[in-house]
Each structure stands twice: as C-alpha cells, then as structure tokens.
C-alpha cells in the first residue's frame, strides 16, 4: 500500500476542516495558565502550561483503579548483535525526534487535573532498561497486561517505556521470525505505557513516525496529498457552497436528530449478553492476545469479493462479532441463562480529523465514536452477514454521531461530577460487547537509526462497561490486531483470536 493511497481514503471535507488549522512553523506556542491561584501555589521548578482539554479530563474521570486509561503498545526492531542500539542512543533518538517536537511528552498533570505541567524530568524518568528480555510470548503478554492494568501517577508522568534486548524471535513480538531470510541475531523491544489523557492512538502513531528515519518522507507525502485534495476541494467548494449551504444545514439537522434517536433507542432496547456471566461486576484483570491476520492486499480482496463498498473495517467487525458469538456460546454451555442474541452492539471509535495529523499540528484527543448493531448467529449465511454489517457501518458513518459523542463527553466532563461521567459512558455505549479501533499504520518499512522495525502492535484500555477492546492496524502491508479483554468475559484470549481467524478463513473462501 503506497503512502498516497493510504491518505487517499480520507474524506476531502475532513481535510477542509483541517485547513482551519494550518501547519505551524517551529514549536507551538504554549500559553500559561491564567488562574492566578495556580501560579501562586505552583512549585517554582514546575512550569504550568495550557489547560487540559475536556477529553483529556474525561479519560481521567472515566477510569477506575482496576481499569486505568492506559494505552499500551510495543515496537520491535531487529539487528545483529554487533548492531544493537544502546538504550542511551535510543533515549537520545526519542529526545531529538519526538520530545523536541511534541512537548506533551514532557508533561504531567497538575494536582486538580485542569492543567498540564512540565516537571523538567530527565529521560531516565520515562525510558528505562529492564534487565530481562521476555523469553516467551507468555512473559511478554504478562508485561503488556501489567502496563494496561497498573495505575499511572499522572502527576509525575503521562508515559513510560521498558527497553530490552534479547534473542531474535524469543518473545514472539515479531511474527514468523523463524522464517526471516536475514537471520537476525537479536531483537530489541520497547514496550510503552501512555495515559490516554496525553493523546489518542493517531497521535501516538505520529510520534512513532517522527522517531523513524523515514519521518521526512512520510511528512512530505502527507503534505503533497493534503495540498492536492485541498485545491480540488476549494475549487468545488466555492462553486457549490452558496447553492448547497441551506440544503447541507437542513441535512445536518436531520442527521443529528436521526443519530440521537437511534442512539437512545439502542440504549433502551439493547441488553448485555454477558450480564449473567459477570453478575453485575466486571472482572479484575485482563487477557491479551496479538496476531497477524493477513496481508492488506488479501483482506481488501476479501472485502471487495462481497461488494464494492465493503471495507477492511467491515471485515474486522465481521470476524470480531463472530468471535463474540462463539464466546457467548461457550458461556452458555455452563450457564442456562446465557443466550445468543440476534444482534450485538459494537462501539467504533472515530478520529475526527480522518485519522491523520498534519505536520506541526498538536497531539491530542480528537476521538468520537458511534455504536453499530451487528447481526450474529448461525442462522446467517456468511455472505449475508457481511453485507448486513457493511450496510450498517456505511449508514452509521454518514451520521454525525462521532461529533455528537465528542461534544457530549466535553459537556459531561465540564459540568457534571465524576460519577455522572462514568455512568454516562456506560449508558452511551448501549451495552456494547466490544470497541474496535482501526489505526492506519505505516505503509512502508521504517527504521530506528538504521535498525528495521519489524512489528508495531497496540492495545487499548477497556472503556467502562465494555469487556473487549481491539486495535486493528497495518504495517508494511500486513494487518494485525491487539486484543485486550476482561478476563471474566474472555478467560482465554488465544481462543478468542482463533475464532477471529476461523471466521476470516471462511470469508477467504468467498474469493
């Protein structure tokens, strides 16, 4: 997949909205807090910066001690023993390429969770060498689970990373390492934990891209495509804007009303298929899994074999919903009260700028979402179920639900107490069984100081009331997923991953 085709899927109207915030030259200017009480009480060694966004505070107030708002991801790169990258060199690489451009990586949160503050901490405060490299996949998963579940002191830092080097392929972080023709001797693993109040997944992807040797190429291609699309859109916009403005306003109002009506209807009629499993309380702990699905080219061929409008995201939703069906059936064997419903709800997070950030734009949390009702059950033929899910997602994408959810999150965070914020998130998820996030990765292989990155995989925190979180991402033409589950609902994430691939292989026969 080329960089141009990677960006070409972005809606031109999204790019027009991005145009309101032009890429900035140099560092962003950080405004100091205007609240004089903060200035008086602040530690003179701590510099108070801009106000924390409503969405940032939302991630703080919606988390629990058992389920913090931690994003985890790992970057694995390969090399021979003589070419190992010392941690000091990697730390300097991260300082020069990431922290010097994205000041949020210097920040922690002020005591009252309204402002960022810069503690001026050394890089060792964030990135540390761990003595033992994961020698098995199980050990790596345990570390990922710890990253997801261990609360972070956000007043001290908003991210951290563990750095280790070991035998190539030992942790299984790199898929099919045994079949690599290069015969690398070692792998280096950098395992990150980032609090969601720092930024979203798209921003994290931007930061990783900036750390690569290919960062300037990626930025140049993004800007070229952005300018081309903006020029095409501007030409169309000035010719048609006056004629279409009233029609668009009317259509937008109708879409908002439809979106709200559908959401409240789902909240009223949807039931939780796992309610008799958890008996009112989610479990404490998680089970994680990560797998390679197939090449992006193959998955696109599978999608288009059903219809022209079927997308890679649709295929992901199909295989995840099938795995959820199998998990419900598994619980039903031991609990007569558990039944397989005709439909389940799945929450789809949506990045409000189309999944890209232009060079110079600030990192942040620009995430909304919508709830899709998708069919499950053995009564459905695979072909019919794919088409039904594709139709549902296509319809939901036409509604302004992500923007509505984004504004509602801001309102609840700004004007309501914390318990109301948590309650609202649970209710608006409409008993969703899973949250599926799609993050566009890099379409070309990238390098850290000439060491080739072999794998990037991410894991999302579980939103309140949602027991399964999945990140589907692509890298160098391959599509993989990172799975984080409540262990009471999904006690065996490996089996859940098997079910996903089982359904994908059934779809593959349709080609």
Coordinates of C-alpha atoms in Angstrom, one line a residue:
X1 CA 0.0 0.0 0.0
X2 CA 1.6 3.3 -1.0
X3 CA 1.6 6.4 1.1
X4 CA -0.6 8.2 -1.4
X5 CA -3.3 5.5 -1.4
X6 CA -3.0 5.4 2.4
X7 CA -4.0 9.1 2.6
X8 CA -6.5 9.0 -0.3
X9 CA -9.1 7.3 1.8
X10 CA -9.5 10.4 3.9
X11 CA -12.7 12.4 3.2
X12 CA -11.9 15.7 1.5
X13 CA -14.3 17.5 3.7
X14 CA -12.3 16.3 6.7
X15 CA -9.2 17.8 5.0
X16 CA -11.0 21.1 4.5
X17 CA -11.7 21.1 8.3
X18 CA -8.0 20.5 8.9
X19 CA -7.3 23.5 6.8
X20 CA -8.6 25.8 9.5
X21 CA -5.5 24.9 11.5
X22 CA -2.6 25.5 9.2
X23 CA 0.6 23.6 9.9
X24 CA 2.7 25.7 12.2
X25 CA 6.4 26.6 11.8
X26 CA 8.6 25.7 14.7
X27 CA 7.3 24.8 18.1
X28 CA 3.7 25.5 19.2
X29 CA 3.4 28.5 21.5
X30 CA 2.3 27.3 24.9
X31 CA 0.0 29.6 26.8
X32 CA 0.4 29.8 30.6
X33 CA -2.5 29.2 32.9
X34 CA -4.5 32.4 33.6
X35 CA -5.7 31.2 37.0
X36 CA -3.6 33.2 39.5
X37 CA -4.2 30.7 42.3
X38 CA -2.3 28.1 40.3
X39 CA 0.6 30.5 39.8
X40 CA 0.8 31.3 43.5
X41 CA 0.7 27.6 44.6
X42 CA 2.9 26.2 41.9
X43 CA 6.3 24.8 42.6
X44 CA 8.8 27.3 41.2
X45 CA 10.6 24.4 39.4
X46 CA 7.3 23.4 37.7
X47 CA 6.1 25.3 34.8
X48 CA 2.3 25.4 34.3
X49 CA 1.2 25.1 30.7
X50 CA -2.0 25.1 28.8
X51 CA -5.2 23.9 30.1
X52 CA -6.0 20.2 29.9
X53 CA -8.7 19.5 27.3
X54 CA -12.1 18.3 28.3
X55 CA -11.5 15.0 26.6
X56 CA -8.2 14.6 28.5
X57 CA -10.1 15.1 31.8
X58 CA -12.8 12.7 30.5
X59 CA -10.2 9.9 30.3
X60 CA -9.1 10.7 33.9
X61 CA -12.6 10.7 35.3
X62 CA -13.9 7.7 33.4
X63 CA -11.1 5.4 34.6
X64 CA -11.1 3.2 37.7
X65 CA -8.3 1.8 39.9
X66 CA -8.9 -1.6 38.4
X67 CA -9.2 -0.3 34.8
X68 CA -7.0 2.8 34.3
X69 CA -7.0 4.7 30.9
X70 CA -3.7 3.2 29.8
X71 CA -2.8 2.6 26.2
X72 CA 0.0 0.1 25.7
X73 CA 2.0 -0.6 22.5
X74 CA 5.3 -2.2 21.6
X75 CA 7.8 -1.5 18.9
X76 CA 10.1 -4.4 18.0
X77 CA 13.1 -4.0 15.7
X78 CA 15.7 -6.4 14.5
X79 CA 19.5 -6.3 14.3
X80 CA 22.7 -8.4 14.6
X81 CA 24.4 -8.4 18.0
X82 CA 27.1 -6.0 16.9
X83 CA 24.5 -3.5 15.7
X84 CA 22.5 -3.4 19.0
X85 CA 21.2 0.0 19.8
X86 CA 22.2 1.0 23.4
X87 CA 19.5 2.5 25.5
X88 CA 21.3 5.8 25.7
X89 CA 21.3 6.1 21.9
X90 CA 17.6 5.2 21.8
X91 CA 16.8 7.8 24.5
X92 CA 18.6 10.5 22.6
X93 CA 16.8 9.5 19.5
X94 CA 13.5 9.9 21.3
X95 CA 14.5 13.2 22.7
X96 CA 15.7 14.6 19.4
X97 CA 13.0 13.3 17.1
X98 CA 9.9 13.2 19.4
X99 CA 10.2 15.2 22.6
X100 CA 11.8 18.2 20.9
X101 CA 8.8 18.4 18.6
X102 CA 5.9 17.2 20.8
X103 CA 6.1 19.0 24.2
X104 CA 3.3 16.9 25.6
X105 CA 5.8 14.1 26.2
X106 CA 7.4 16.4 28.8
X107 CA 4.2 17.0 30.7
X108 CA 2.4 15.7 33.7
X109 CA -1.0 16.8 35.1
X110 CA -1.5 19.4 37.8
X111 CA -3.0 18.3 41.1
X112 CA -6.5 19.4 40.2
X113 CA -6.5 17.8 36.7
X114 CA -7.1 21.1 34.9
X115 CA -3.6 21.9 33.6
X116 CA -0.5 20.3 32.2
X117 CA 2.8 21.0 33.9
X118 CA 6.4 20.5 32.8
X119 CA 8.4 18.8 35.5
X120 CA 11.7 19.0 33.5
X121 CA 12.5 15.4 34.3
X122 CA 15.4 13.6 32.7
X123 CA 14.8 10.9 30.0
X124 CA 15.6 8.1 32.5
X125 CA 12.3 9.1 34.3
X126 CA 10.5 7.8 31.2
X127 CA 12.5 5.2 29.4
X128 CA 14.3 2.5 31.4
X129 CA 16.3 -0.6 30.6
X130 CA 14.8 -3.7 32.1
X131 CA 17.3 -6.5 32.9
X132 CA 15.4 -9.4 31.5
X133 CA 14.1 -9.5 27.9
X134 CA 10.8 -11.5 27.5
X135 CA 12.0 -15.1 26.7
X136 CA 8.5 -16.3 25.9
X137 CA 5.3 -14.9 24.4
X138 CA 3.6 -15.6 27.7
X139 CA 6.1 -13.4 29.5
X140 CA 5.6 -10.6 27.0
X141 CA 1.8 -10.8 27.5
X142 CA 2.2 -10.6 31.2
X143 CA 4.2 -7.4 30.8
X144 CA 1.5 -5.9 28.5
X145 CA -1.2 -6.8 31.0
X146 CA 0.8 -5.0 33.7
X147 CA 1.1 -1.9 31.5
X148 CA -2.6 -1.9 30.9
X149 CA -3.7 -2.5 34.5
X150 CA -1.1 -0.8 36.7
X151 CA -2.3 2.8 37.5
X152 CA 0.0 5.6 36.5
X153 CA 0.7 8.6 38.7
X154 CA -0.3 11.2 36.2
X155 CA 1.0 14.0 38.5
X156 CA 4.5 12.6 37.9
X157 CA 4.4 11.5 34.2
X158 CA 2.0 10.5 31.5
X159 CA 4.1 7.8 29.8
X160 CA 6.9 5.4 30.3
X161 CA 8.7 2.7 28.4
X162 CA 10.6 -0.5 29.1
X163 CA 13.6 -1.2 26.8
X164 CA 15.2 -4.7 26.5
X165 CA 17.2 -6.7 24.0
X166 CA 17.3 -10.5 23.6
X167 CA 17.5 -13.4 21.1
X168 CA 15.7 -12.8 17.9
X169 CA 12.2 -14.2 17.9
X170 CA 12.3 -15.2 21.6
X171 CA 9.3 -13.0 22.7
X172 CA 7.3 -13.7 19.6
X173 CA 6.7 -10.0 19.3
X174 CA 8.0 -10.4 15.7
X175 CA 5.7 -12.7 13.7
X176 CA 7.4 -15.5 11.7
X177 CA 10.8 -14.6 12.9
X178 CA 12.0 -18.2 12.3
X179 CA 11.2 -17.7 8.6
X180 CA 13.2 -14.5 8.2
X181 CA 15.7 -14.8 5.4
X182 CA 18.0 -12.3 7.0
X183 CA 18.8 -14.5 10.1
X184 CA 19.0 -11.6 12.6
X185 CA 20.7 -12.4 15.8
X186 CA 18.8 -10.1 18.2
X187 CA 15.6 -8.2 18.7
X188 CA 15.0 -5.1 20.7
X189 CA 11.7 -4.4 22.3
X190 CA 10.4 -1.1 23.5
X191 CA 7.2 -1.5 25.5
X192 CA 5.2 1.7 26.1
X193 CA 2.5 2.7 28.5
X194 CA 0.8 6.0 27.7
X195 CA -2.1 7.5 29.6
X196 CA -5.0 8.4 27.3
X197 CA -5.1 12.0 28.7
X198 CA -1.8 12.6 26.9
X199 CA -3.1 11.8 23.4
X200 CA -5.0 9.3 21.3
X201 CA -3.8 6.4 19.1
X202 CA -3.4 8.5 16.0
X203 CA -1.2 11.0 17.8
X204 CA 0.9 8.1 19.1
X205 CA 1.3 6.8 15.6
X206 CA 2.5 10.3 14.6
X207 CA 5.1 10.3 17.4
X208 CA 6.4 6.9 16.4
X209 CA 6.6 8.0 12.8
X210 CA 8.6 11.1 13.8
X211 CA 11.1 8.8 15.6
X212 CA 11.8 6.8 12.4
X213 CA 14.5 7.5 9.8
X214 CA 11.7 7.9 7.2
X215 CA 9.8 10.7 9.1
X216 CA 10.6 13.4 6.5
X217 CA 9.4 11.2 3.6
X218 CA 6.1 10.4 5.5
X219 CA 5.5 14.1 6.2
X220 CA 6.3 15.2 2.6
X221 CA 3.9 12.7 1.1
X222 CA 1.2 13.6 3.6
X223 CA 1.5 17.3 2.7
X224 CA 1.6 16.7 -1.0
X225 CA -1.6 14.7 -0.8
X226 CA -3.2 17.2 1.5
X227 CA -2.5 20.1 -0.8
X228 CA -3.7 18.3 -3.8
X229 CA -7.0 17.4 -2.1
X230 CA -7.4 20.9 -0.6
X231 CA -7.0 22.5 -4.1
X232 CA -9.6 20.1 -5.6
X233 CA -12.0 20.7 -2.7
X234 CA -11.6 24.5 -2.8
X235 CA -12.4 24.6 -6.5
X236 CA -15.6 22.6 -5.9
X237 CA -16.4 24.4 -2.6
X238 CA -16.5 28.0 -4.0
X239 CA -18.7 26.9 -6.9
X240 CA -21.2 25.0 -5.0
X241 CA -21.1 26.3 -1.4
X242 CA -23.7 29.1 -1.9
X243 CA -26.2 26.8 -3.6
X244 CA -25.8 23.9 -1.2
X245 CA -25.4 25.7 2.1
X246 CA -29.0 25.7 3.1
X247 CA -29.5 22.1 2.0
X248 CA -26.5 21.0 3.9
X249 CA -27.7 22.8 7.0
X250 CA -31.1 21.1 6.8
X251 CA -29.5 17.7 6.1
X252 CA -27.2 18.1 9.1
X253 CA -30.0 19.0 11.5
X254 CA -31.9 15.9 10.3
X255 CA -28.8 13.7 10.7
X256 CA -28.3 14.9 14.2
X257 CA -31.9 14.1 15.1
X258 CA -31.6 10.7 13.5
X259 CA -28.3 10.0 15.2
X260 CA -29.6 10.9 18.7
X261 CA -32.9 9.0 18.2
X262 CA -31.1 5.8 17.1
X263 CA -28.6 6.1 20.0
X264 CA -31.3 6.5 22.6
X265 CA -33.3 3.6 21.0
X266 CA -30.2 1.3 21.3
X267 CA -29.8 2.4 24.9
X268 CA -33.4 1.4 25.7
X269 CA -33.7 -1.9 23.9
X270 CA -30.2 -3.4 23.9
X271 CA -29.3 -6.0 26.5
X272 CA -26.0 -7.2 27.7
X273 CA -25.4 -10.8 26.6
X274 CA -22.8 -11.2 29.3
X275 CA -24.8 -9.9 32.2
X276 CA -25.4 -13.4 33.6
X277 CA -21.6 -14.1 33.4
X278 CA -20.4 -11.1 35.3
X279 CA -23.4 -10.9 37.7
X280 CA -23.2 -7.2 37.8
X281 CA -19.5 -6.7 38.1
X282 CA -16.7 -6.9 35.6
X283 CA -13.7 -8.9 36.5
X284 CA -10.4 -7.5 37.7
X285 CA -7.6 -8.4 35.3
X286 CA -7.2 -8.8 31.6
X287 CA -6.3 -11.3 29.0
X288 CA -4.4 -10.1 25.9
X289 CA -3.5 -11.5 22.5
X290 CA -1.9 -10.3 19.4
X291 CA -1.9 -11.9 15.9
X292 CA -1.2 -11.2 12.3
X293 CA -4.4 -11.6 10.2
X294 CA -3.2 -11.4 6.6
X295 CA -1.8 -9.0 4.1
X296 CA -3.7 -5.8 3.5
X297 CA -3.9 -6.7 -0.2
X298 CA -5.6 -10.0 0.6
X299 CA -8.1 -8.5 3.1
X300 CA -9.1 -5.9 0.6
X301 CA -9.7 -8.6 -2.0
X302 CA -11.9 -10.5 0.6
X303 CA -13.8 -7.3 1.3
X304 CA -14.4 -6.5 -2.4
X305 CA -15.5 -10.0 -3.1
X306 CA -18.7 -9.3 -1.3
X307 CA -19.4 -5.8 -2.6
X308 CA -17.6 -2.7 -3.8
X309 CA -18.5 -0.7 -0.7
X310 CA -17.2 -3.4 1.8
X311 CA -14.1 -2.2 3.6
X312 CA -11.3 -3.6 5.7
X313 CA -13.0 -2.2 8.8
X314 CA -16.2 -4.2 7.8
X315 CA -14.2 -7.4 7.6
X316 CA -12.7 -6.7 11.1
X317 CA -16.1 -6.1 12.5
X318 CA -17.4 -9.4 11.0
X319 CA -14.6 -11.6 12.4
X320 CA -14.7 -9.9 15.9
X321 CA -18.5 -10.3 16.1
X322 CA -18.2 -14.0 15.1
X323 CA -15.7 -14.5 17.9
X324 CA -18.1 -12.8 20.4
X325 CA -20.8 -15.1 19.3
X326 CA -18.5 -18.1 19.9
X327 CA -17.6 -16.7 23.4
X328 CA -21.3 -16.3 24.3
X329 CA -21.9 -19.9 23.2
X330 CA -19.0 -21.0 25.3
X331 CA -20.5 -19.4 28.4
X332 CA -24.0 -20.8 27.5
X333 CA -22.6 -24.3 27.9
X334 CA -22.2 -23.7 31.7
X335 CA -25.0 -21.2 32.3
X336 CA -28.5 -21.7 31.1
X337 CA -29.3 -18.0 31.5
X338 CA -26.8 -17.0 28.8
X339 CA -28.4 -16.8 25.4
X340 CA -27.0 -15.8 22.0
X341 CA -28.9 -12.7 20.9
X342 CA -29.8 -11.9 17.3
X343 CA -27.8 -8.7 17.4
X344 CA -25.0 -7.2 19.5
X345 CA -23.7 -3.7 19.8
X346 CA -20.1 -2.7 18.9
X347 CA -18.6 0.7 19.6
X348 CA -16.5 2.1 16.8
X349 CA -14.1 4.9 17.8
X350 CA -13.6 7.6 15.1
X351 CA -10.8 10.1 14.8
X352 CA -12.4 13.4 14.0
X353 CA -9.8 14.6 11.5
X354 CA -9.9 11.4 9.4
X355 CA -7.1 9.6 11.2
X356 CA -4.3 12.0 10.2
X357 CA -2.4 14.9 11.8
X358 CA -0.6 17.4 9.5
X359 CA 3.0 18.2 10.3
X360 CA 3.1 20.9 13.0
X361 CA -0.3 20.2 14.5
X362 CA -0.6 19.4 18.1
X363 CA -1.0 15.9 19.5
X364 CA -4.3 15.5 21.4
X365 CA -7.5 13.6 21.9
X366 CA -9.8 14.1 18.9
X367 CA -11.9 10.9 19.3
X368 CA -15.6 10.4 18.9
X369 CA -17.5 7.2 18.2
X370 CA -20.7 5.5 17.2
X371 CA -22.5 2.3 18.2
X372 CA -23.3 -0.2 15.5
X373 CA -25.8 -3.0 15.9
X374 CA -24.5 -6.1 14.0
X375 CA -26.2 -9.5 13.5
X376 CA -24.8 -12.7 14.8
X377 CA -26.0 -16.3 15.0
X378 CA -25.7 -19.5 12.9
X379 CA -28.9 -18.6 11.0
X380 CA -26.9 -16.1 9.0
X381 CA -25.0 -17.1 5.9
X382 CA -21.5 -15.6 5.9
X383 CA -22.2 -13.6 2.7
X384 CA -25.4 -12.2 4.0
X385 CA -23.9 -11.3 7.4
X386 CA -21.0 -9.5 5.8
X387 CA -23.4 -7.4 3.6
X388 CA -25.6 -6.6 6.6
X389 CA -22.7 -5.4 8.7
X390 CA -21.2 -3.4 5.8
X391 CA -24.6 -1.7 5.3
X392 CA -24.9 -0.9 9.0
X393 CA -21.5 0.6 9.2
X394 CA -21.9 2.6 6.0
X395 CA -25.1 4.1 7.3
X396 CA -23.6 5.0 10.7
X397 CA -20.6 6.7 9.0
X398 CA -23.0 9.1 7.3
X399 CA -24.3 10.3 10.6
X400 CA -22.6 12.9 12.8
X401 CA -22.6 10.6 15.8
X402 CA -18.8 10.9 16.4
X403 CA -19.0 14.6 16.7
X404 CA -22.1 14.4 19.0
X405 CA -20.3 12.0 21.3
X406 CA -17.2 14.2 21.4
X407 CA -19.2 17.2 22.4
X408 CA -21.3 15.3 25.0
X409 CA -18.1 14.0 26.5
X410 CA -16.9 17.6 26.9
X411 CA -20.1 18.7 28.4
X412 CA -20.3 15.9 30.9
X413 CA -16.7 16.4 32.0
X414 CA -17.0 20.2 32.3
X415 CA -20.4 20.4 34.1
X416 CA -21.1 17.1 35.9
X417 CA -19.5 15.2 38.8
X418 CA -17.2 12.2 38.2
X419 CA -19.8 9.5 38.9
X420 CA -22.1 11.0 36.3
X421 CA -19.3 11.0 33.7
X422 CA -18.7 7.3 34.3
X423 CA -22.4 6.5 34.3
X424 CA -22.9 8.4 31.0
X425 CA -20.1 6.5 29.3
X426 CA -21.6 3.2 30.3
X427 CA -25.1 4.2 29.2
X428 CA -24.0 5.7 25.9
X429 CA -22.1 2.5 25.0
X430 CA -25.5 0.8 24.8
X431 CA -24.3 -2.5 26.3
X432 CA -21.6 -2.8 23.6
X433 CA -19.7 -6.0 23.7
X434 CA -16.6 -4.6 22.1
X435 CA -14.8 -1.5 21.0
X436 CA -12.9 -1.9 17.7
X437 CA -10.3 0.8 16.8
X438 CA -8.7 1.0 13.5
X439 CA -5.3 2.8 13.3
X440 CA -3.6 3.3 10.0
X441 CA 0.0 2.3 10.3
X442 CA 3.0 2.9 8.1
X443 CA 2.6 1.6 4.5
X444 CA 6.4 1.2 4.2
X445 CA 9.0 -0.4 6.4
X446 CA 10.6 2.1 8.8
X447 CA 13.8 2.1 10.8
X448 CA 15.1 3.3 14.1
X449 CA 18.6 4.6 13.5
X450 CA 19.1 2.1 10.6
X451 CA 17.5 -0.8 12.6
X452 CA 14.4 -2.1 10.8
X453 CA 11.2 -2.0 12.7
X454 CA 9.6 -5.5 12.4
X455 CA 6.4 -5.1 14.4
X456 CA 4.2 -2.4 16.0
X457 CA 1.2 -3.5 18.0
X458 CA -1.1 -1.6 20.2
X459 CA -3.7 -2.3 23.0
X460 CA -6.5 0.0 24.1
X461 CA -7.9 0.4 27.7
X462 CA -11.3 -1.0 28.2
X463 CA -14.0 1.7 28.3
X464 CA -16.3 1.4 31.3
X465 CA -18.8 -1.4 30.7
X466 CA -17.2 -2.7 27.5
X467 CA -15.4 -6.0 28.1
X468 CA -13.4 -6.3 24.8
X469 CA -11.1 -3.8 23.2
X470 CA -9.4 -4.5 19.8
X471 CA -6.9 -2.4 17.8
X472 CA -6.7 -3.4 14.1
X473 CA -3.6 -1.8 12.5
X474 CA -1.4 -2.2 9.4
X475 CA 2.3 -2.1 9.0
X476 CA 4.3 -2.6 5.8
X477 CA 1.3 -4.2 4.0
X478 CA 0.4 -6.6 6.8
X479 CA -2.7 -6.3 9.1
X480 CA -2.6 -7.4 12.7
X481 CA -4.7 -6.9 15.9
X482 CA -4.0 -6.3 19.6
X483 CA -6.7 -7.7 21.9
X484 CA -7.4 -6.7 25.5
X485 CA -10.3 -8.4 27.2
X486 CA -11.9 -8.6 30.6
X487 CA -10.7 -12.0 31.8
X488 CA -14.1 -12.8 33.3
X489 CA -15.8 -12.4 29.9
X490 CA -12.9 -13.8 27.8
X491 CA -10.8 -16.1 30.0
X492 CA -8.8 -17.3 27.0
X493 CA -7.8 -14.5 24.6
X494 CA -5.9 -17.0 22.5
X495 CA -9.1 -19.0 21.8
X496 CA -10.8 -15.7 21.0
X497 CA -8.1 -14.9 18.5
X498 CA -8.5 -18.4 17.0
X499 CA -12.2 -17.8 16.5
X500 CA -11.5 -14.5 14.7
X501 CA -9.1 -16.2 12.3
X502 CA -11.5 -19.1 11.8
X503 CA -14.2 -16.6 10.5
X504 CA -11.6 -14.8 8.4
X505 CA -10.7 -18.1 6.7
X506 CA -14.3 -18.8 6.0
X507 CA -14.6 -15.4 4.3
X508 CA -11.4 -16.1 2.4
X509 CA -13.2 -18.9 0.6
X510 CA -15.5 -16.4 -1.0
X511 CA -12.7 -15.0 -3.2

